Amino acid sequence: MSTARVDATAPEALFERATRVTPGGVHSPVRAFGSVGAPPLMIVEAKGARVWDQDGREYVDWIGAWGPALLGHGRPEIASAVGRAAENGLLFGLASPDEVRLAERLVARVPGLEQVRFVTSGTEAAMSAVRVARAATGRSVIVKFAGCYHGHGDSFLIRAGSGAATLGVPDSPGVTAATAGDTQVARFNDLADVDRCFAAVAGGIAAVIVEPVAGNMGCVPPAPGFLEGLQERCARSGAVLIFDEIITGFRLGPEGAAGRLGVTPDLLLLGKALGGGMPIAAYGGRRDLMALVAPGGPVYQAGTYAAHPLSIAAAQATLDLLDLDPSLWARLEVTADRLAGGLAEAAIEAHVPLRVQRVGSMWTAFMAAQPIRSWDDAATVEPRRYAAFFRAMLGRGVLLPPSQFECGFVSTAHGDPEVTRTLEAARAALAEVEA
Ligand SMILES: Cc1ncc(COP(=O)(O)O)c(C=O)c1O
């Protein structure tokens, strides 16, 4: 550990204090480690592929801040770009040249992105894109997929995967019946079920929103033809196809999942990796749809912190690093493949049913023998075995996602040392997990 200060307070005591002043002791539910039966880590430093807790314990980190750390934690190029921007003032609340340059860069590189609007979180991006789709079509009902998560906007908190599923709260109280009634939920990878949703709504569907590679029920790739089928149904019925690329954008390739899989949506969402750790997200797509957004059009959407100068600087530095190193996705693939293959082998040796699903640098070790193609499959996976595996790995200095339904993320900072240490830990940990 380099510079972090060590707090002598035990993590359990600190968490106990946190629960007195903060709901559940954390500021985002999955950080509580509830489903793996471990006290949450209190992290004081993150560098490269490692994080350190307040007692100075080092962990190989496969969470990657839930996606943003594509280039590893604390990249000096990004941190100094943020520092330089801060010297010019933290926030203007007015337009600024760098945001124009960043928008131009994104429009030039992301397929289908003709116009883009910056916001502060993925939640905002998803809510705003759906508002645009509803305004464009004059229709109310959207289709989402069970197990896909699009932030905590009311319309999306219906069978929303990961955080909500982990808590066993599929539908959040506080979401009105009317809002839930405007959301049809289909099975991922099941076009017949999508047809059922379309047929159920007389007035037509406003939008289909999907994670093109699902990351919030664990990593679940789209079946061949699934995304094309959505595109075809949306085009035929006048619905807007929205790709939520908050996780996949830049992670699955220079053009995200849309570029990698060759399907261009009408609107798409970006976030996480774009900001390299700073809060920024974006929505955009077809010019005629984005023309509806205020002040050019009537659909209202605004933000005090939108296009925050420090986040814009971080995103520019991130894109600079991506442009400098076009082979990075191939390297991520190699590292992720070695990790996934090694975990699968270790499980076979230990006679533990474990199936690693992976697309690029997104991966999940499902404690299951059968493939996971949808939330229906994911929900059948028994959680206790993963919880035991998680704790056994944590004790050996390897931090896995604290839920079976969250993806692990490989960064460019992960290499042979991290994979080797993880696989050594996995062989020992799996031997402790009941088959
Ligand atoms: C696919 C997807 N969409 C949207 C969001 C919401 O983003 P944020 O947490 O920035 O609001 C997330 C967050 O994990 C996500 O994974």
Coordinates of C-alpha atoms and ligand atoms in Angstrom, one line a residue:
M1 CA 0.0 0.0 0.0
S2 CA 1.4 3.4 -0.9
T3 CA 0.0 6.6 0.6
A4 CA -3.4 5.7 2.1
R5 CA -3.9 6.5 5.8
V6 CA -4.8 3.5 7.9
D7 CA -7.9 4.0 10.2
A8 CA -7.5 2.0 13.3
T9 CA -11.3 1.6 13.6
A10 CA -12.3 -2.0 12.8
P11 CA -14.4 -2.3 9.7
E12 CA -17.3 -3.9 11.5
A13 CA -17.4 -1.0 14.0
L14 CA -17.3 1.6 11.2
F15 CA -20.1 -0.2 9.4
E16 CA -22.1 -0.3 12.5
R17 CA -21.6 3.5 12.8
A18 CA -22.6 3.9 9.2
T19 CA -25.9 2.0 9.7
R20 CA -26.8 4.6 12.4
V21 CA -26.5 7.5 10.0
T22 CA -27.2 6.0 6.5
P23 CA -29.8 3.5 5.4
G24 CA -28.3 0.1 5.4
G25 CA -24.9 1.8 6.1
V26 CA -24.1 2.4 2.4
H27 CA -24.9 4.8 -0.3
S28 CA -25.7 2.2 -3.0
P29 CA -27.2 -1.1 -1.9
V30 CA -24.8 -3.6 -3.5
R31 CA -21.9 -2.2 -1.5
A32 CA -23.4 -3.7 1.7
F33 CA -22.3 -7.2 0.7
G34 CA -25.7 -8.4 2.0
S35 CA -26.1 -11.4 -0.3
V36 CA -22.6 -12.9 0.4
G37 CA -22.9 -12.7 4.2
A38 CA -19.7 -10.6 4.7
P39 CA -19.2 -7.2 6.3
P40 CA -18.7 -4.6 3.5
L41 CA -15.1 -3.5 2.8
M42 CA -14.1 0.0 3.6
I43 CA -11.8 1.0 0.8
V44 CA -9.2 3.8 1.1
E45 CA -7.2 3.4 -2.0
A46 CA -7.5 2.0 -5.6
K47 CA -4.6 1.7 -8.0
G48 CA -4.4 -0.3 -11.2
A49 CA -6.1 -3.7 -10.6
R50 CA -5.8 -3.5 -6.8
V51 CA -7.8 -1.9 -3.9
W52 CA -6.7 -1.5 -0.3
D53 CA -9.0 -1.5 2.7
Q54 CA -8.7 0.6 5.8
D55 CA -6.5 -2.0 7.5
G56 CA -4.0 -1.9 4.6
R57 CA -5.2 -5.3 3.2
E58 CA -4.6 -5.5 -0.5
Y59 CA -7.1 -7.2 -2.9
V60 CA -7.0 -8.0 -6.6
D61 CA -10.1 -6.2 -7.6
W62 CA -12.5 -7.7 -10.2
I63 CA -15.3 -5.2 -9.5
G64 CA -13.6 -2.3 -11.2
A65 CA -16.0 0.3 -9.6
W66 CA -18.8 -1.6 -11.3
G67 CA -17.5 -0.9 -14.8
P68 CA -15.8 2.6 -15.0
A69 CA -12.3 1.3 -14.3
L70 CA -11.7 -0.1 -17.8
L71 CA -8.2 1.4 -17.9
G72 CA -7.5 0.4 -14.3
H73 CA -8.0 2.5 -11.1
G74 CA -6.4 5.9 -10.7
R75 CA -4.9 6.3 -14.2
P76 CA -2.5 9.2 -13.7
E77 CA -3.3 10.6 -17.2
I78 CA -7.0 10.9 -16.2
A79 CA -6.3 12.2 -12.7
S80 CA -4.0 14.9 -14.0
A81 CA -6.5 15.9 -16.6
V82 CA -9.1 16.3 -13.9
G83 CA -6.6 18.3 -11.7
R84 CA -5.8 20.6 -14.6
A85 CA -9.5 21.2 -15.3
A86 CA -10.1 22.0 -11.6
E87 CA -7.5 24.8 -11.7
N88 CA -9.8 26.6 -14.1
G89 CA -12.8 26.4 -11.8
L90 CA -14.9 23.5 -10.7
L91 CA -18.2 24.3 -12.4
F92 CA -19.4 27.0 -14.7
G93 CA -23.1 26.2 -15.3
L94 CA -22.6 27.5 -18.8
A95 CA -21.5 26.0 -22.1
S96 CA -17.8 25.3 -22.5
P97 CA -15.5 24.4 -25.5
D98 CA -14.3 21.0 -24.1
E99 CA -17.9 19.6 -24.0
V100 CA -18.3 20.5 -27.7
R101 CA -15.1 18.7 -28.5
L102 CA -16.1 15.6 -26.5
A103 CA -19.5 15.5 -28.2
E104 CA -17.9 15.7 -31.6
R105 CA -15.5 12.9 -30.8
L106 CA -18.3 10.6 -29.6
V107 CA -20.5 11.4 -32.6
A108 CA -17.5 10.6 -34.9
R109 CA -16.9 7.2 -33.4
V110 CA -20.1 5.7 -32.1
P111 CA -22.4 4.1 -34.8
G112 CA -25.8 5.8 -34.9
L113 CA -24.9 8.6 -32.5
E114 CA -25.8 11.7 -34.6
Q115 CA -26.4 13.9 -31.5
V116 CA -25.5 13.5 -27.9
R117 CA -26.5 15.0 -24.6
F118 CA -24.3 14.7 -21.4
V119 CA -25.9 14.0 -18.1
T120 CA -24.4 12.9 -14.7
S121 CA -25.6 9.3 -14.3
G122 CA -26.8 6.3 -16.2
T123 CA -30.1 6.5 -14.4
E124 CA -30.6 10.0 -15.9
A125 CA -29.6 8.9 -19.3
A126 CA -32.1 6.0 -19.3
M127 CA -34.9 8.1 -18.0
S128 CA -34.2 10.9 -20.6
A129 CA -34.0 8.5 -23.5
V130 CA -37.3 6.9 -22.7
R131 CA -38.9 10.3 -22.3
V132 CA -37.7 11.2 -25.8
A133 CA -39.0 7.9 -27.2
R134 CA -42.4 8.5 -25.6
A135 CA -42.6 12.0 -27.0
A136 CA -41.6 10.9 -30.5
T137 CA -44.1 8.1 -30.7
G138 CA -46.9 9.6 -28.6
R139 CA -47.1 6.2 -26.8
S140 CA -46.6 5.4 -23.2
V141 CA -45.6 1.7 -22.8
I142 CA -42.0 0.5 -22.9
V143 CA -40.7 -3.0 -23.1
K144 CA -37.8 -3.9 -20.8
F145 CA -36.2 -7.3 -20.1
A146 CA -36.3 -9.2 -16.8
G147 CA -32.9 -9.0 -15.2
C148 CA -31.8 -5.9 -17.2
Y149 CA -31.1 -2.8 -15.1
H150 CA -31.3 0.7 -16.4
G151 CA -30.8 2.7 -13.3
H152 CA -33.3 3.4 -10.6
G153 CA -35.9 5.4 -12.6
D154 CA -39.4 4.3 -11.6
S155 CA -40.2 2.7 -15.0
F156 CA -37.1 0.4 -14.8
L157 CA -37.5 -1.0 -11.2
I158 CA -39.5 -3.9 -12.4
R159 CA -37.6 -7.2 -12.4
A160 CA -34.4 -5.1 -12.6
G161 CA -31.7 -7.7 -11.9
S162 CA -28.5 -7.4 -9.8
G163 CA -29.0 -4.9 -6.9
A164 CA -32.8 -5.3 -6.7
A165 CA -32.7 -9.1 -7.3
T166 CA -30.0 -9.6 -4.7
L167 CA -32.2 -7.9 -2.1
G168 CA -35.1 -10.0 -3.2
V169 CA -37.1 -6.9 -4.0
P170 CA -38.1 -7.3 -7.6
D171 CA -40.6 -4.4 -7.6
S172 CA -39.6 -1.5 -5.4
P173 CA -42.4 -0.1 -3.1
G174 CA -42.8 3.6 -4.1
V175 CA -43.2 2.8 -7.8
T176 CA -46.8 3.5 -8.6
A177 CA -49.1 0.9 -10.2
A178 CA -49.6 3.3 -13.1
T179 CA -45.9 3.6 -13.8
A180 CA -45.4 -0.2 -13.5
G181 CA -48.4 -0.5 -15.9
D182 CA -46.5 1.4 -18.5
T183 CA -43.7 -1.2 -18.5
Q184 CA -44.0 -4.5 -20.2
V185 CA -41.4 -7.1 -19.1
A186 CA -40.1 -9.6 -21.6
R187 CA -37.7 -12.6 -21.3
F188 CA -34.2 -11.8 -22.5
N189 CA -33.2 -13.8 -25.6
D190 CA -36.9 -14.7 -26.3
L191 CA -38.4 -12.9 -29.3
A192 CA -41.7 -14.7 -29.0
D193 CA -42.0 -13.2 -25.5
V194 CA -41.3 -9.7 -27.0
D195 CA -44.1 -10.4 -29.6
R196 CA -46.4 -11.2 -26.7
C197 CA -45.6 -7.8 -25.1
F198 CA -46.2 -6.0 -28.4
A199 CA -49.5 -7.8 -28.9
A200 CA -50.6 -6.9 -25.4
V201 CA -50.5 -3.2 -26.0
A202 CA -53.2 -1.9 -28.3
G203 CA -51.8 1.6 -28.7
G204 CA -48.4 0.4 -29.6
I205 CA -45.0 0.3 -27.9
A206 CA -43.0 3.5 -27.4
A207 CA -39.6 1.9 -26.9
V208 CA -37.7 -1.3 -26.3
I209 CA -34.8 -0.8 -23.9
V210 CA -32.1 -3.5 -23.6
E211 CA -28.6 -4.1 -22.4
P212 CA -27.2 -5.5 -25.7
V213 CA -25.0 -7.8 -23.6
A214 CA -26.7 -8.1 -20.3
G215 CA -24.5 -7.4 -17.3
N216 CA -27.0 -7.1 -14.4
M217 CA -28.2 -10.7 -14.2
G218 CA -24.5 -11.7 -14.5
C219 CA -23.0 -11.7 -17.9
V220 CA -25.6 -13.0 -20.4
P221 CA -24.8 -12.6 -24.1
P222 CA -27.5 -12.0 -26.7
A223 CA -28.5 -15.1 -28.7
P224 CA -27.7 -14.9 -32.4
G225 CA -30.5 -12.9 -34.1
F226 CA -32.0 -11.5 -30.8
L227 CA -30.8 -7.9 -31.2
E228 CA -31.6 -8.0 -35.0
G229 CA -35.1 -9.3 -34.1
L230 CA -35.6 -6.4 -31.7
Q231 CA -34.4 -3.9 -34.4
E232 CA -36.8 -5.4 -36.9
R233 CA -39.8 -5.4 -34.6
C234 CA -39.1 -1.8 -33.6
A235 CA -38.7 -0.6 -37.2
R236 CA -41.9 -2.4 -38.2
S237 CA -44.1 -1.0 -35.4
G238 CA -42.6 2.5 -35.1
A239 CA -41.1 1.8 -31.6
V240 CA -37.7 3.3 -30.6
L241 CA -34.9 0.8 -30.0
I242 CA -32.7 1.9 -27.1
F243 CA -29.4 0.2 -26.3
D244 CA -28.3 0.7 -22.8
E245 CA -24.5 0.7 -23.3
I246 CA -23.7 2.1 -19.9
I247 CA -21.6 -1.0 -19.2
T248 CA -20.8 -2.1 -22.7
G249 CA -19.9 1.3 -24.2
F250 CA -16.1 1.4 -24.9
R251 CA -15.7 -1.8 -22.8
L252 CA -16.7 -4.2 -25.6
G253 CA -14.7 -2.4 -28.3
P254 CA -14.0 1.1 -29.6
E255 CA -17.6 1.3 -30.8
G256 CA -19.2 -0.5 -27.9
A257 CA -21.6 -3.4 -28.3
A258 CA -23.4 -1.8 -31.2
G259 CA -20.2 -1.8 -33.2
R260 CA -19.1 -5.2 -32.0
L261 CA -22.4 -6.9 -32.7
G262 CA -23.3 -4.9 -35.9
V263 CA -26.7 -3.7 -34.8
T264 CA -27.4 0.0 -34.6
P265 CA -30.1 1.2 -32.2
D266 CA -32.2 4.4 -32.6
L267 CA -31.0 5.8 -29.2
L268 CA -28.2 4.6 -27.0
L269 CA -26.8 5.3 -23.5
L270 CA -23.2 5.7 -22.5
G271 CA -21.6 6.0 -19.0
K272 CA -19.2 4.2 -16.7
A273 CA -16.0 3.6 -18.8
L274 CA -16.6 6.9 -20.7
G275 CA -15.7 8.9 -17.6
G276 CA -12.8 6.7 -16.3
G277 CA -14.2 7.1 -12.8
M278 CA -15.7 10.5 -12.9
P279 CA -19.5 11.0 -13.0
I280 CA -20.7 11.4 -16.6
A281 CA -23.2 9.6 -18.8
A282 CA -24.8 10.4 -22.1
Y283 CA -27.8 9.6 -24.3
G284 CA -28.1 10.2 -28.0
G285 CA -28.7 8.8 -31.4
R286 CA -30.9 9.6 -34.3
R287 CA -30.9 13.3 -35.1
D288 CA -34.7 13.5 -35.6
L289 CA -35.2 12.0 -32.1
M290 CA -32.6 14.2 -30.3
A291 CA -34.1 17.3 -32.1
L292 CA -37.0 16.9 -29.7
V293 CA -34.8 17.6 -26.6
A294 CA -35.0 21.1 -25.1
P295 CA -34.1 23.8 -25.9
G296 CA -34.3 22.8 -29.6
G297 CA -37.5 20.8 -29.0
P298 CA -40.2 20.4 -26.3
V299 CA -38.9 17.4 -24.3
Y300 CA -37.5 18.9 -21.1
Q301 CA -34.3 17.6 -19.6
A302 CA -31.6 19.6 -17.8
G303 CA -28.9 19.4 -15.1
T304 CA -26.9 21.7 -12.9
Y305 CA -24.0 19.3 -13.1
A306 CA -24.6 18.2 -16.7
A307 CA -21.3 18.2 -18.7
H308 CA -19.4 18.8 -15.5
P309 CA -16.0 20.3 -16.6
L310 CA -14.0 17.7 -14.5
S311 CA -16.0 14.8 -15.9
I312 CA -15.6 16.2 -19.5
A313 CA -11.8 16.4 -18.9
A314 CA -11.8 12.8 -17.5
A315 CA -13.7 11.6 -20.6
Q316 CA -11.4 13.4 -23.0
A317 CA -8.4 11.8 -21.3
T318 CA -10.1 8.4 -21.4
L319 CA -10.7 8.7 -25.1
D320 CA -7.1 9.9 -25.7
L321 CA -5.9 6.7 -23.9
L322 CA -8.2 4.5 -26.0
D323 CA -7.1 6.2 -29.2
L324 CA -3.4 5.7 -28.3
D325 CA -3.8 2.0 -27.7
P326 CA -6.2 0.4 -30.2
S327 CA -4.8 -3.1 -29.3
L328 CA -6.1 -2.8 -25.7
W329 CA -9.4 -4.7 -26.5
A330 CA -7.4 -7.7 -27.9
R331 CA -5.3 -7.7 -24.7
L332 CA -8.4 -7.5 -22.5
E333 CA -9.8 -10.5 -24.4
V334 CA -6.6 -12.5 -23.7
T335 CA -6.6 -11.7 -20.0
A336 CA -10.3 -12.4 -19.6
D337 CA -10.0 -15.7 -21.5
R338 CA -7.2 -16.9 -19.3
L339 CA -9.1 -16.0 -16.2
A340 CA -12.4 -17.6 -17.4
G341 CA -10.6 -20.8 -18.7
G342 CA -8.6 -21.1 -15.4
L343 CA -11.7 -20.7 -13.2
A344 CA -13.6 -23.3 -15.2
E345 CA -10.7 -25.8 -14.9
A346 CA -10.3 -25.1 -11.2
A347 CA -14.0 -25.9 -10.8
I348 CA -13.8 -29.1 -12.7
E349 CA -10.8 -30.2 -10.4
A350 CA -12.9 -29.3 -7.3
H351 CA -16.1 -31.0 -8.7
V352 CA -18.0 -27.8 -8.2
P353 CA -20.6 -26.9 -10.9
L354 CA -19.4 -23.5 -12.2
R355 CA -20.0 -22.0 -15.5
V356 CA -18.1 -18.9 -16.6
Q357 CA -20.0 -16.7 -19.1
R358 CA -17.9 -14.0 -20.8
V359 CA -18.2 -11.4 -23.5
G360 CA -14.9 -9.5 -23.9
S361 CA -13.9 -8.2 -20.5
M362 CA -17.3 -8.8 -18.8
W363 CA -17.6 -12.1 -17.0
T364 CA -19.6 -14.0 -14.4
A365 CA -18.8 -17.3 -12.6
F366 CA -22.3 -18.7 -12.3
M367 CA -22.5 -21.6 -9.8
A368 CA -24.5 -23.6 -12.3
A369 CA -23.9 -26.4 -14.7
Q370 CA -26.4 -25.1 -17.3
P371 CA -26.1 -22.0 -19.6
I372 CA -27.7 -18.8 -18.3
R373 CA -29.7 -17.2 -21.1
S374 CA -32.2 -15.1 -19.2
W375 CA -33.3 -14.0 -15.8
D376 CA -35.5 -17.2 -15.5
D377 CA -32.3 -19.2 -15.7
A378 CA -30.3 -16.9 -13.5
A379 CA -32.9 -16.9 -10.7
T380 CA -32.6 -20.7 -10.4
V381 CA -29.0 -20.5 -9.4
E382 CA -28.6 -21.3 -5.7
P383 CA -26.9 -18.3 -4.1
R384 CA -25.2 -19.9 -1.0
R385 CA -22.5 -21.6 -3.0
Y386 CA -21.4 -18.3 -4.6
A387 CA -21.5 -16.6 -1.2
A388 CA -19.2 -19.2 0.2
F389 CA -16.9 -18.9 -2.8
F390 CA -16.9 -15.1 -2.5
R391 CA -15.9 -15.2 1.2
A392 CA -13.2 -17.8 0.6
M393 CA -11.7 -15.7 -2.2
L394 CA -11.9 -12.5 -0.1
G395 CA -10.0 -14.2 2.6
R396 CA -7.2 -14.9 0.0
G397 CA -7.1 -11.3 -1.1
V398 CA -9.3 -11.6 -4.2
L399 CA -12.3 -9.3 -4.5
L400 CA -15.1 -10.8 -6.6
P401 CA -18.4 -9.1 -7.3
P402 CA -20.4 -9.5 -4.0
S403 CA -23.4 -11.0 -5.9
Q404 CA -23.8 -13.8 -8.4
F405 CA -25.8 -11.3 -10.6
E406 CA -23.1 -8.7 -11.0
C407 CA -20.4 -8.9 -13.7
G408 CA -16.8 -9.1 -13.0
F409 CA -14.7 -6.7 -15.1
V410 CA -11.2 -7.1 -16.5
S411 CA -9.2 -3.9 -16.9
T412 CA -6.1 -3.1 -18.9
A413 CA -4.3 -3.1 -15.5
H414 CA -5.1 -6.8 -14.9
G415 CA -2.3 -9.0 -16.2
D416 CA -0.7 -12.4 -15.5
P417 CA 0.1 -11.6 -11.8
E418 CA -3.5 -10.8 -11.0
V419 CA -4.9 -13.8 -13.0
T420 CA -2.3 -16.2 -11.4
R421 CA -3.1 -15.0 -7.9
T422 CA -6.8 -15.3 -8.6
L423 CA -6.6 -18.8 -10.0
E424 CA -4.4 -20.0 -7.1
A425 CA -6.9 -18.5 -4.7
A426 CA -9.8 -20.1 -6.7
R427 CA -8.3 -23.6 -6.5
A428 CA -8.0 -23.4 -2.7
A429 CA -11.4 -21.6 -2.3
L430 CA -13.3 -24.0 -4.5
A431 CA -12.0 -26.9 -2.5
E432 CA -13.8 -25.4 0.5
V433 CA -17.1 -24.9 -1.3
E434 CA -19.6 -27.7 -1.0
A435 CA -20.2 -29.2 -4.4
Ligands
LIG1 C1 -26.7 -1.2 -17.8 C2 -26.9 -0.1 -16.8 N1 -27.6 0.9 -17.1 C3 -27.8 2.0 -16.2 C4 -27.2 2.0 -15.0 C5 -27.4 3.1 -14.1 O1 -26.2 3.9 -14.0 P1 -25.9 4.9 -12.8 O2 -25.6 3.9 -11.6 O3 -24.8 5.7 -13.3 O4 -27.1 5.7 -12.5 C6 -26.3 0.9 -14.6 C7 -25.6 0.9 -13.3 O5 -25.1 -0.1 -12.9 C8 -26.2 -0.2 -15.6 O6 -25.4 -1.2 -15.3

